[in-house]
Coordinates of C-alpha atoms and ligand atoms in Angstrom, one line a residue:
Chain A
M19 CA -31.1 0.4 10.8
K20 CA -33.2 2.5 8.6
P21 CA -35.5 0.8 6.2
E22 CA -33.9 2.4 3.1
W23 CA -30.4 1.2 3.9
S24 CA -30.8 -2.2 2.5
Q25 CA -32.0 -0.6 -0.8
W26 CA -29.0 1.6 -0.7
A27 CA -26.6 -1.3 0.0
K28 CA -28.2 -3.2 -2.9
E29 CA -27.6 -0.1 -5.3
A30 CA -24.1 0.3 -4.0
K31 CA -23.3 -3.2 -4.7
E32 CA -24.8 -3.1 -8.1
Q33 CA -23.1 0.1 -9.1
F34 CA -19.7 -1.4 -9.3
P35 CA -18.4 -4.5 -11.1
Q36 CA -16.9 -5.7 -7.9
A37 CA -18.9 -5.6 -4.7
N38 CA -15.8 -4.7 -2.7
S39 CA -16.0 -1.2 -4.0
S40 CA -19.3 -0.6 -2.5
L41 CA -18.2 -0.1 1.1
L42 CA -17.0 3.6 0.8
P43 CA -19.9 4.8 -1.3
L44 CA -22.4 3.2 1.1
L45 CA -20.7 4.7 4.1
H46 CA -20.7 8.1 2.3
R47 CA -24.3 7.8 1.6
I48 CA -25.4 6.9 5.1
Q49 CA -23.3 9.5 6.7
Q50 CA -24.8 12.1 4.4
A51 CA -28.2 11.1 5.8
E52 CA -27.3 10.5 9.4
G53 CA -24.4 13.1 9.8
W54 CA -22.0 10.5 11.3
L55 CA -21.2 6.8 11.6
S56 CA -22.2 5.4 15.1
D57 CA -21.0 1.9 16.4
E58 CA -24.5 0.6 15.6
T59 CA -24.3 2.0 12.0
I60 CA -20.9 0.3 11.5
Q61 CA -22.6 -3.0 12.6
D62 CA -25.5 -2.4 10.3
V63 CA -23.3 -1.7 7.4
A64 CA -21.2 -4.8 8.0
S65 CA -24.3 -7.0 8.1
L66 CA -25.7 -5.3 5.0
L67 CA -22.5 -6.1 2.9
G68 CA -21.7 -9.3 4.5
L69 CA -18.5 -8.1 6.2
T70 CA -17.3 -8.2 9.8
T71 CA -17.9 -5.3 12.1
Q72 CA -14.2 -5.2 12.8
Y73 CA -13.4 -4.8 9.0
V74 CA -15.8 -2.1 8.6
E75 CA -14.5 -0.3 11.6
S76 CA -11.0 -0.6 10.5
V77 CA -11.8 0.9 7.1
A78 CA -14.0 3.7 8.4
S79 CA -11.5 4.8 11.1
F80 CA -8.8 5.1 8.4
Y81 CA -10.4 8.0 6.6
S82 CA -10.7 11.4 8.2
L83 CA -14.0 12.3 6.5
F84 CA -15.9 9.4 8.1
Y85 CA -16.9 10.9 11.4
R86 CA -16.9 8.2 14.1
D87 CA -18.1 10.7 16.7
K88 CA -21.3 12.7 16.4
V89 CA -20.6 16.1 14.5
G90 CA -22.7 19.3 14.3
K91 CA -25.0 20.0 11.7
T92 CA -22.4 22.2 10.0
V93 CA -18.9 21.0 9.9
I94 CA -16.3 23.6 9.2
H95 CA -12.9 22.7 8.1
V96 CA -10.3 25.3 8.4
C97 CA -7.3 24.6 6.2
V98 CA -4.1 25.0 8.2
G99 CA -1.8 23.9 5.5
L100 CA 1.4 25.9 4.8
S101 CA 0.0 28.2 2.0
C102 CA -3.0 28.9 4.0
A103 CA -0.9 29.5 7.1
L104 CA 1.1 32.0 5.1
A105 CA -2.3 33.9 4.4
G106 CA -3.4 33.8 8.0
S107 CA -5.3 30.7 8.6
D108 CA -4.4 30.5 12.2
H109 CA -6.1 33.7 12.9
V110 CA -9.2 32.5 11.0
M111 CA -9.2 29.4 13.2
E112 CA -8.8 31.6 16.4
K113 CA -11.7 33.8 15.3
L114 CA -14.0 30.9 14.8
E115 CA -12.9 29.2 18.0
H116 CA -13.6 32.4 19.9
K117 CA -16.9 32.9 18.2
L118 CA -18.2 29.4 18.8
G119 CA -16.6 29.0 22.3
I120 CA -14.9 25.7 21.3
H121 CA -11.5 24.5 20.2
E122 CA -10.6 22.9 17.1
G123 CA -11.7 19.3 17.1
Q124 CA -15.0 20.1 19.2
T125 CA -18.6 20.5 18.6
T126 CA -20.7 23.3 20.1
P127 CA -23.0 22.0 22.9
D128 CA -26.2 22.8 20.9
G129 CA -24.9 20.4 18.2
Q130 CA -24.9 23.1 15.5
Y131 CA -21.2 23.3 14.6
T132 CA -18.1 21.2 14.5
L133 CA -14.8 22.9 13.9
L134 CA -12.0 20.9 12.5
E135 CA -8.5 21.4 11.1
A136 CA -7.9 20.3 7.4
E137 CA -4.6 19.7 5.8
C138 CA -4.1 21.4 2.3
L139 CA -7.4 21.3 0.7
A140 CA -5.9 21.8 -2.7
A141 CA -7.3 25.3 -3.0
C142 CA -4.2 27.3 -2.0
N143 CA -5.2 30.0 -4.7
L144 CA -8.1 30.7 -2.2
A145 CA -5.8 30.9 0.9
P146 CA -6.8 31.1 3.6
V147 CA -9.6 28.6 2.7
V148 CA -12.4 27.2 4.7
Q149 CA -14.9 24.5 3.9
R150 CA -18.3 24.6 5.2
N151 CA -19.9 21.1 4.8
L152 CA -17.2 20.6 2.2
R153 CA -18.1 23.7 0.1
F154 CA -15.2 26.1 -0.5
H155 CA -15.1 29.6 1.0
G156 CA -12.0 31.8 0.3
P157 CA -9.9 33.8 0.5
V158 CA -11.3 34.4 4.1
D159 CA -9.4 37.6 5.1
P160 CA -8.7 36.9 8.9
A161 CA -9.2 40.7 9.6
E162 CA -12.4 41.1 7.7
L163 CA -14.0 37.8 8.6
D164 CA -17.6 38.4 9.9
A165 CA -17.8 35.2 11.9
D166 CA -21.5 35.5 12.6
A167 CA -22.4 35.9 8.9
F168 CA -20.0 33.1 7.9
L169 CA -21.5 30.7 10.3
A170 CA -25.0 31.5 9.4
G171 CA -24.0 30.7 5.8
D172 CA -23.4 34.0 4.1
G173 CA -23.6 32.4 0.6
N174 CA -20.0 33.4 -0.2
E175 CA -19.4 29.9 -1.6
V176 CA -16.9 29.9 -4.2
N177 CA -16.6 27.3 -7.0
R178 CA -13.4 28.2 -8.8
Chain B
M25 CA -1.5 38.0 -20.0
S26 CA -3.5 36.8 -23.0
Q27 CA -2.5 33.2 -24.1
K28 CA -4.0 30.2 -25.7
Y29 CA -5.0 27.5 -23.4
Y30 CA -4.9 23.7 -24.1
L31 CA -5.6 22.3 -20.7
L32 CA -7.3 25.1 -18.7
R33 CA -9.7 25.9 -21.6
N34 CA -12.2 27.0 -19.1
R35 CA -10.2 30.2 -18.8
E36 CA -11.2 31.2 -22.3
I37 CA -14.5 29.5 -22.8
P38 CA -17.2 30.1 -20.2
D39 CA -19.3 27.0 -19.2
I40 CA -17.1 24.6 -21.1
D41 CA -18.0 22.2 -18.3
H42 CA -21.2 21.7 -20.0
I43 CA -21.1 19.2 -22.8
S44 CA -23.0 21.4 -25.2
V45 CA -20.4 24.1 -24.8
Y46 CA -17.6 21.7 -25.1
L47 CA -18.9 20.1 -28.2
A48 CA -19.3 23.5 -29.7
N49 CA -15.8 24.2 -29.3
G50 CA -14.4 20.9 -30.8
G51 CA -15.0 18.7 -27.9
Y52 CA -14.8 15.0 -28.5
D53 CA -13.4 15.6 -32.0
A54 CA -10.2 14.1 -30.7
L55 CA -12.0 10.9 -29.6
R56 CA -13.6 10.6 -33.0
K57 CA -10.2 11.1 -34.7
A58 CA -8.5 8.7 -32.3
V59 CA -11.0 5.8 -32.9
N60 CA -11.3 6.5 -36.6
E61 CA -7.7 7.1 -37.6
F62 CA -5.6 5.2 -35.0
Q63 CA -5.1 1.6 -34.0
P64 CA -4.6 1.5 -30.2
E65 CA -0.8 0.7 -30.7
E66 CA -0.4 3.7 -32.9
L67 CA -1.9 5.8 -30.1
V68 CA 0.5 4.5 -27.6
D69 CA 3.2 5.3 -30.1
L70 CA 1.8 8.8 -30.5
V71 CA 2.0 9.4 -26.8
K72 CA 5.5 8.0 -26.6
K73 CA 6.5 10.3 -29.4
S74 CA 5.0 13.3 -27.7
G75 CA 7.3 12.6 -24.7
L76 CA 4.4 13.2 -22.2
R77 CA 5.4 12.5 -18.7
G78 CA 3.3 11.9 -15.6
R79 CA 2.1 15.0 -14.0
G80 CA 1.3 13.4 -10.8
G81 CA 4.8 14.0 -9.4
A82 CA 7.2 11.4 -10.5
G83 CA 7.3 12.5 -14.2
F84 CA 7.5 8.9 -15.5
P85 CA 6.9 8.8 -19.5
T86 CA 3.2 8.0 -20.1
G87 CA 3.5 6.2 -23.2
M88 CA 6.2 3.9 -21.8
K89 CA 4.0 3.2 -18.8
W90 CA 1.1 2.2 -21.1
G91 CA 3.5 -0.1 -23.0
F92 CA 4.3 -2.1 -19.8
L93 CA 0.9 -3.7 -19.8
P94 CA 1.4 -7.5 -20.4
N95 CA -0.3 -9.0 -23.4
D96 CA -1.8 -11.9 -21.5
G97 CA -5.5 -11.4 -22.2
R98 CA -6.5 -10.3 -18.7
K99 CA -9.0 -7.6 -18.4
R100 CA -7.2 -4.2 -18.2
Y101 CA -8.1 -1.2 -16.0
L102 CA -7.4 2.6 -16.3
V103 CA -7.4 4.4 -13.0
V104 CA -7.3 8.2 -12.9
N105 CA -5.7 9.7 -9.9
S106 CA -7.7 12.8 -8.9
D107 CA -6.7 12.5 -5.1
E108 CA -4.7 15.8 -5.3
A109 CA -3.7 16.6 -1.8
E110 CA 0.0 17.5 -2.0
P111 CA 0.4 20.9 -0.2
G112 CA 0.7 23.7 -2.7
T113 CA -0.9 21.8 -5.6
Y114 CA -4.4 22.6 -6.9
K115 CA -4.3 22.1 -10.7
D116 CA -6.3 18.9 -11.0
R117 CA -9.1 20.5 -9.0
E118 CA -9.5 23.2 -11.5
I119 CA -9.7 20.8 -14.4
I120 CA -12.2 18.4 -12.7
E121 CA -14.4 21.5 -11.7
H122 CA -14.1 23.4 -14.7
N123 CA -13.0 21.4 -17.7
P124 CA -14.1 17.9 -16.8
H125 CA -15.1 16.8 -20.2
Q126 CA -11.5 17.2 -21.5
L127 CA -10.5 14.8 -18.7
V128 CA -13.3 12.4 -19.7
E129 CA -12.5 12.6 -23.3
G130 CA -8.8 11.9 -22.4
I131 CA -9.8 8.9 -20.3
I132 CA -11.8 7.4 -23.3
I133 CA -9.0 7.9 -25.6
S134 CA -6.4 6.5 -23.1
S135 CA -8.6 3.5 -22.5
Y136 CA -8.9 2.9 -26.1
A137 CA -5.1 3.2 -26.5
T138 CA -4.5 0.8 -23.6
K139 CA -7.4 -1.5 -24.5
A140 CA -9.0 -1.0 -21.0
R141 CA -12.5 -1.9 -20.8
E142 CA -13.2 -0.3 -17.4
A143 CA -12.0 3.0 -16.1
Y144 CA -12.3 4.8 -12.7
I145 CA -11.7 8.3 -11.4
Y146 CA -10.6 8.3 -7.9
C147 CA -11.7 11.7 -6.6
R148 CA -10.5 13.1 -3.4
G149 CA -13.3 13.0 -0.6
E150 CA -12.9 16.7 0.0
F151 CA -13.7 17.7 -3.6
L152 CA -17.5 17.6 -3.3
F153 CA -18.2 20.0 -6.1
G154 CA -15.5 18.4 -8.3
S155 CA -17.0 15.0 -7.8
E156 CA -20.4 16.4 -8.7
Q157 CA -18.9 17.9 -11.8
L158 CA -17.3 14.7 -12.8
K159 CA -20.4 12.7 -12.3
R160 CA -22.4 15.0 -14.4
A161 CA -19.7 15.0 -17.2
V162 CA -19.7 11.2 -17.2
R163 CA -23.5 11.1 -17.3
E164 CA -23.4 13.5 -20.3
A165 CA -20.8 11.5 -22.0
Y166 CA -23.0 8.4 -21.7
E167 CA -26.0 10.2 -23.0
H168 CA -24.0 11.3 -26.1
G169 CA -22.8 7.8 -26.7
F170 CA -19.0 8.5 -25.9
L171 CA -19.2 6.0 -23.1
G172 CA -20.8 2.6 -23.0
E173 CA -21.1 0.0 -25.8
N174 CA -19.6 0.4 -29.2
I175 CA -18.5 4.0 -28.8
L176 CA -19.0 6.0 -32.0
G177 CA -19.4 2.8 -34.0
S178 CA -15.8 1.8 -33.3
G179 CA -16.6 -1.5 -31.7
F180 CA -14.8 -0.2 -28.7
S181 CA -16.6 -0.2 -25.4
L182 CA -15.9 1.5 -22.0
D183 CA -17.5 2.0 -18.6
L184 CA -16.4 4.8 -16.4
W185 CA -17.0 5.3 -12.7
V186 CA -16.5 8.2 -10.3
Y187 CA -15.3 7.0 -6.9
R188 CA -15.0 9.3 -4.0
G189 CA -12.3 8.9 -1.5
A190 CA -12.8 9.9 2.1
G191 CA -9.9 12.0 3.3
A192 CA -6.4 10.5 3.3
Y193 CA -3.4 12.1 1.4
I194 CA -1.8 8.6 1.1
C195 CA -4.5 7.5 -1.2
G196 CA -2.8 9.7 -3.9
E197 CA 0.0 7.0 -3.9
E198 CA -1.1 4.6 -6.6
S199 CA -1.1 1.2 -4.7
A200 CA -2.8 2.8 -1.6
L201 CA -5.3 4.3 -4.2
L202 CA -6.1 0.9 -5.5
E203 CA -6.6 -0.6 -2.1
S204 CA -8.9 2.2 -1.3
L205 CA -10.8 1.7 -4.5
E206 CA -11.3 -2.0 -3.5
G207 CA -13.1 -0.8 -0.3
K208 CA -10.0 -1.3 2.0
R209 CA -7.8 0.9 4.3
G210 CA -5.5 3.0 2.2
N211 CA -2.3 1.4 3.0
P212 CA 0.4 1.1 0.2
R213 CA 1.1 -2.1 -1.3
L214 CA 4.6 -3.8 -1.7
K215 CA 6.1 -3.1 -5.1
P216 CA 6.8 -4.9 -7.2
P217 CA 4.6 -6.0 -8.7
F218 CA 3.6 -2.7 -10.2
P219 CA 0.1 -1.9 -11.1
A220 CA 0.8 -2.7 -14.8
I221 CA 1.2 -6.3 -13.8
A222 CA -1.2 -6.5 -10.7
G223 CA -3.2 -3.4 -10.0
L224 CA -7.0 -3.0 -9.4
Y225 CA -8.4 -6.5 -8.3
G226 CA -5.0 -8.0 -9.3
G227 CA -5.7 -7.0 -13.0
P228 CA -3.2 -5.1 -15.2
T229 CA -3.9 -1.4 -14.5
V230 CA -2.6 2.0 -15.6
V231 CA -2.7 4.7 -13.1
N232 CA -2.4 8.2 -14.3
N233 CA -2.8 11.7 -13.0
V234 CA -5.7 14.0 -14.0
E235 CA -3.4 16.5 -15.7
T236 CA -1.5 13.7 -17.7
I237 CA -4.7 12.4 -19.1
T238 CA -6.1 16.0 -19.8
N239 CA -3.2 16.4 -22.2
V240 CA -4.1 13.4 -24.3
P241 CA -6.9 15.0 -26.3
A242 CA -4.7 17.9 -27.2
I243 CA -1.9 15.7 -28.3
V244 CA -4.3 13.7 -30.5
T245 CA -5.5 17.0 -32.0
Y246 CA -2.4 18.8 -32.6
G247 CA 0.1 16.1 -32.9
A248 CA 3.3 14.9 -31.1
E249 CA 5.3 17.6 -33.0
W250 CA 3.2 20.2 -31.5
Y251 CA 3.9 18.9 -28.1
T252 CA 7.7 18.5 -28.5
S253 CA 7.9 22.0 -30.0
M254 CA 7.6 23.2 -26.3
G255 CA 9.8 22.6 -23.4
T256 CA 13.1 20.6 -23.8
A257 CA 13.8 17.2 -25.5
K258 CA 13.5 15.4 -22.2
S259 CA 10.7 17.4 -20.7
P260 CA 8.5 18.4 -23.6
G261 CA 5.2 20.1 -23.4
L262 CA 2.9 22.0 -21.1
K263 CA 2.6 22.0 -17.5
I264 CA 0.3 23.6 -15.0
F265 CA 1.9 25.2 -12.1
S266 CA 0.0 26.1 -8.9
V267 CA 1.6 29.2 -7.4
S268 CA 0.8 30.0 -3.7
G269 CA 2.4 31.8 -0.8
R270 CA 3.5 35.3 -0.7
V271 CA 3.0 36.3 -4.3
K272 CA 0.6 39.0 -5.5
R273 CA -1.5 36.6 -7.8
P274 CA -1.6 33.0 -6.5
D275 CA -3.1 31.0 -9.3
N276 CA -2.8 28.2 -11.7
Y277 CA -0.5 29.0 -14.7
E278 CA -0.4 26.8 -17.9
I279 CA 3.0 27.3 -19.4
P280 CA 5.6 25.5 -21.4
L281 CA 8.1 23.4 -19.4
A282 CA 11.5 25.0 -19.2
T283 CA 9.9 28.4 -18.5
P284 CA 12.2 29.9 -15.9
L285 CA 11.1 29.9 -12.3
R286 CA 11.7 33.6 -12.1
T287 CA 9.2 34.2 -15.1
L288 CA 6.6 32.1 -13.2
I289 CA 6.9 34.1 -10.0
E290 CA 7.6 37.7 -11.2
E291 CA 5.6 37.7 -14.5
Y292 CA 2.7 35.2 -14.1
A293 CA 2.2 35.4 -10.3
G294 CA 2.9 39.1 -10.3
G295 CA 5.9 39.1 -8.0
M296 CA 6.2 39.3 -4.3
L297 CA 3.8 41.2 -2.1
P298 CA 4.8 44.8 -1.7
G299 CA 8.0 45.5 0.2
R300 CA 8.9 41.8 0.4
Q301 CA 11.9 39.9 -0.6
I302 CA 11.8 36.3 -1.7
K303 CA 13.5 34.0 0.8
A304 CA 12.9 30.6 -0.6
V305 CA 10.7 28.6 -3.1
I306 CA 9.3 25.1 -2.7
P307 CA 9.0 24.3 -6.5
G308 CA 7.1 21.1 -6.8
G309 CA 4.7 20.5 -4.0
S310 CA 5.6 20.1 -0.2
S311 CA 7.7 16.9 -0.7
V312 CA 10.5 18.5 -2.5
P313 CA 13.6 20.4 -1.3
L314 CA 13.7 24.2 -1.0
L315 CA 15.4 26.4 -3.6
N316 CA 17.3 29.5 -2.6
P317 CA 16.6 32.7 -4.6
D318 CA 19.9 32.3 -6.4
K319 CA 18.2 29.4 -8.2
L320 CA 15.4 31.7 -9.7
D321 CA 16.8 31.4 -13.2
T322 CA 16.3 27.6 -13.2
P323 CA 14.1 26.5 -16.0
L324 CA 11.2 24.6 -14.8
D325 CA 11.8 21.2 -16.4
Y326 CA 12.4 17.9 -14.7
E327 CA 16.1 17.8 -15.3
S328 CA 16.9 21.4 -14.6
V329 CA 15.1 21.5 -11.4
L330 CA 16.8 18.2 -10.3
Q331 CA 20.1 19.7 -11.0
A332 CA 19.3 22.7 -9.1
G333 CA 18.8 20.6 -6.1
S334 CA 15.1 20.0 -6.0
M335 CA 12.4 18.3 -8.1
L336 CA 9.6 19.5 -10.4
G337 CA 7.2 17.1 -8.6
S338 CA 3.6 18.2 -9.0
G339 CA 4.2 21.7 -9.9
G340 CA 2.8 23.2 -6.7
C341 CA 5.2 26.2 -6.2
I342 CA 5.0 27.6 -2.6
V343 CA 6.9 31.0 -2.2
L344 CA 8.2 32.1 1.1
D345 CA 9.3 35.7 1.7
D346 CA 11.7 37.3 4.2
H347 CA 9.0 37.6 6.9
V348 CA 8.5 33.9 7.1
C349 CA 10.0 31.9 9.8
I350 CA 11.7 28.9 8.2
V351 CA 11.3 26.8 11.2
G352 CA 7.8 27.6 11.5
A353 CA 7.1 26.8 8.0
T354 CA 9.0 23.5 8.2
A355 CA 7.2 22.6 11.4
R356 CA 4.0 23.1 9.5
L357 CA 4.9 20.9 6.6
V358 CA 6.3 18.1 8.6
K359 CA 3.2 18.2 10.8
F360 CA 1.3 17.5 7.6
Y361 CA 3.2 14.2 7.0
R362 CA 2.7 13.2 10.7
E363 CA -1.1 13.7 10.1
E364 CA -1.1 11.8 6.8
S365 CA 1.2 9.0 7.6
C366 CA -0.7 5.9 7.2
G367 CA 1.0 4.2 10.1
K368 CA 2.0 1.0 8.4
C369 CA 5.8 1.3 9.0
T370 CA 7.5 2.6 12.1
P371 CA 10.2 5.1 10.7
C372 CA 7.5 7.1 9.1
R373 CA 4.9 6.8 11.7
E374 CA 7.1 7.5 14.7
G375 CA 9.7 9.7 12.9
T376 CA 7.2 12.2 11.6
Y377 CA 5.7 12.5 15.2
W378 CA 9.3 13.0 16.7
M379 CA 10.3 15.6 14.0
T380 CA 7.1 17.5 14.5
D381 CA 7.5 17.5 18.2
V382 CA 11.1 18.9 18.1
L383 CA 10.3 21.5 15.4
E384 CA 7.3 22.8 17.4
R385 CA 9.3 22.9 20.5
M386 CA 12.0 24.9 18.7
E387 CA 9.5 27.2 17.3
H388 CA 8.1 28.0 20.8
G389 CA 11.6 28.8 22.1
L390 CA 11.9 25.4 24.0
G391 CA 14.5 23.8 21.9
T392 CA 17.8 22.5 23.2
P393 CA 21.2 22.5 21.4
D394 CA 20.8 18.7 20.9
D395 CA 17.7 19.1 19.0
I396 CA 19.4 20.1 15.7
E397 CA 21.4 16.9 15.8
T398 CA 18.2 14.9 16.9
L399 CA 16.4 16.2 13.8
L400 CA 19.2 15.2 11.4
D401 CA 19.4 11.9 13.2
V402 CA 15.7 11.1 12.9
A403 CA 15.8 12.2 9.3
D404 CA 18.7 9.9 8.7
N405 CA 16.6 7.0 10.1
I406 CA 13.7 7.8 7.9
G407 CA 15.4 8.5 4.6
G408 CA 15.3 5.3 2.4
K409 CA 14.0 3.1 5.2
C410 CA 10.3 3.6 4.7
F411 CA 7.7 1.3 3.0
C412 CA 6.5 3.9 0.6
P413 CA 7.7 7.3 -0.5
L414 CA 5.7 9.2 1.9
G415 CA 8.5 9.0 4.6
D416 CA 11.0 10.4 2.4
A417 CA 8.7 13.1 1.3
S418 CA 8.6 14.3 4.8
L419 CA 12.3 15.1 4.6
G420 CA 12.5 17.2 1.5
V421 CA 11.9 20.6 3.0
L422 CA 13.3 19.8 6.4
V423 CA 16.8 18.6 5.3
S424 CA 17.2 21.4 2.7
A425 CA 16.0 24.1 5.3
M426 CA 18.5 22.8 7.7
K427 CA 21.2 23.0 5.1
Y428 CA 20.4 26.6 3.9
F429 CA 19.1 28.1 7.0
R430 CA 20.9 26.4 9.8
D431 CA 21.6 29.8 11.4
E432 CA 17.8 30.2 11.8
F433 CA 17.5 26.8 13.5
E434 CA 20.3 27.6 15.9
A435 CA 19.0 31.2 16.6
H436 CA 15.7 29.5 17.8
V437 CA 17.6 27.4 20.2
F438 CA 20.1 29.9 21.6
E439 CA 17.8 32.8 21.8
H440 CA 15.1 30.6 23.4
A441 CA 12.5 32.1 21.1
C442 CA 11.6 32.5 17.4
P443 CA 13.5 35.5 16.2
M444 CA 10.5 36.3 13.9
G445 CA 7.9 36.2 16.7
E446 CA 6.4 32.7 15.7
K447 CA 4.8 34.1 12.9
L448 CA 3.8 32.7 9.5
Y449 CA 1.5 35.6 8.8
D450 CA 2.2 38.9 10.1
T451 CA 0.2 41.7 8.5
V452 CA -3.0 41.2 10.6
N453 CA -3.8 44.0 13.0
Y454 CA -7.2 43.7 14.6
Ligands
FMN1 C1 2.5 10.0 -0.8 C2 2.2 10.0 -2.4 C3 1.1 10.9 -2.7 C4 0.8 11.0 -4.0 N1 -0.3 11.7 -4.3 C5 -0.7 11.9 -5.7 C6 -1.8 12.6 -6.0 O1 -2.5 13.2 -5.2 N2 -2.1 12.7 -7.4 C7 -1.3 12.1 -8.3 O2 -1.8 12.2 -9.5 N3 -0.3 11.3 -7.9 C8 0.0 11.3 -6.7 N4 1.1 10.4 -6.3 C9 1.9 9.7 -7.5 C10 1.1 8.4 -7.8 O3 1.6 7.4 -7.0 C11 1.3 8.0 -9.2 O4 2.8 8.0 -9.4 C12 0.7 8.8 -10.2 O5 -0.6 9.0 -10.1 C13 1.0 8.3 -11.5 O6 0.3 9.1 -12.5 P1 1.2 9.9 -13.6 O7 2.3 8.9 -14.2 O8 0.4 10.3 -14.7 O9 2.0 11.0 -12.9 C14 1.6 10.3 -5.1 C15 2.7 9.5 -4.6 C16 3.0 9.4 -3.3 C17 4.1 8.6 -2.9
SF4_2 S1 6.1 5.5 4.7 FE1 4.5 6.3 5.9 S2 2.7 6.4 4.6 FE2 4.2 5.1 3.6 S3 3.7 2.9 4.3 FE3 5.1 3.7 5.8 S4 3.8 4.7 7.4 FE4 2.5 4.4 5.6
FES3 S1 -2.7 25.1 2.1 FE1 -4.7 25.4 2.4 S2 -5.5 24.9 0.5 FE2 -3.5 24.4 0.3

């Protein structure tokens, strides 16, 4: 357990009128710092909030954005929803898989990148859309995509 | 197309996401008017008169929903559903990212009307920028005295929290959302009781969609007659349609209800990509049946779309053209429900797996003649037999696709291949 976590737990509990609501915010905050939620982290969160480990595990495992396996520094979500598929998302995925030498769902051996499928990211106007650590990029033209530049963080983040 | 915006005001006014700009353009005047000129009950009446209906998908009359709160002295909650994840729908994201103060103002007015003392925005976990924008807007609103104790000297007090989900479509379903807001797994609750009776922490709760609440300041400013002057008697007012798929200009379009589907696709969205013919439209998000091109003149209001054989839903309009394999497209959508089924009940959890399996097998040319009947049989065992509406939602496109395009399903089986080359996207050549 990191020393600051008990302070974070206290803040999370105080933030909402009912302490129950503090679990997801605390998991978010710790994952933001640690990258993922290990078994040990789950136990720590349980003891910090006075919950059972099983309960915290059952909640954490329900949500796709809580990573129960170690992920890379950069997590890439390629939307494979229908509107993105109609705009070529499968080719974007292929290109990134090829570049990184991994399949969807995997992490590069150097721990830099994790490549994941996402369901509709509610950004179909930007199809095909990709999130890099939850920041939107799109439309990512599958033919023009410069995978190296994209992976290095080419700054083409869109907030629209 | 130049037009005046009432919801997507960010289209006309740059930086309206900052409170100074919002205030300079009449922001929070509706709140001032609401607390100075209206009793809470009068506001509920105003919203009833406006005919505003829920924009989250079901189209339930908003004023009527507010009126269901029991008068038993328990603490009331307003919860705003910003979990937008219905494939094809991206209107709420534009509001929270670019016009968040109008939502916050709507929440304060709606809380005043429903006498809620606590309000929550449940924001989809994937909306990182959106949640940052919401948090900033809420902070700014506190700083200006629009939130907190004794708002604008009215005696009314309200606290508002932004709560981030963590990736689960089912948390858009209101009872699952409330579970998630209570720090639990997002499994839906048995209904009744409805949230108005037993919602957040068991208290009386109104759950409304982002777009629904964003309408409220405009209705207070311009009046119920203004709202009912658009659309039809049963479906009045404005709606944001998110258009995606094979059109020239995929985007959000804020238009009066009852605008014909053809106008939305051909005029607003710029028509089909060059050389393409329209094949089918999913008019209201991935959960609703397909419409054939012969239904293009359907007015986009709740009743007309229903009569045409589909539903207006969330207003996420996905347009398919003649190069799109209907089996592939259906497989993609059914897979979404497989991924997002919460697993609580068997027909949905197992049925969506089974249907996805069969559809993907067919698309890869490995289907058998029985598969068509299998699909219909599994669909029949899901329809009306699930714990929450997600199970049924997985059937809308599938069942209509098998009705209108049965020959395509059969061709996949009898030709042992996808006649269109298993392609959803076919212009790439690299
Ligand atoms: C599976 C499922 C997903 C839903 N997703 C959303 C959503 O993302 N956003 C939303 O506002 N409503 C969603 N709804 C509808 C909500 O349950 C609820 O009806 C709505 O938030 C009520 O607000 P309204 O009356 O303003 O539309 C969903 C419903 C179901 C069954
Ligand atoms: S229908 Fe699906 S999403 Fe709804 S409760 Fe059952 S398993 Fe969960
Ligand atoms: S399908 Fe990819 S954002 Fe909607």
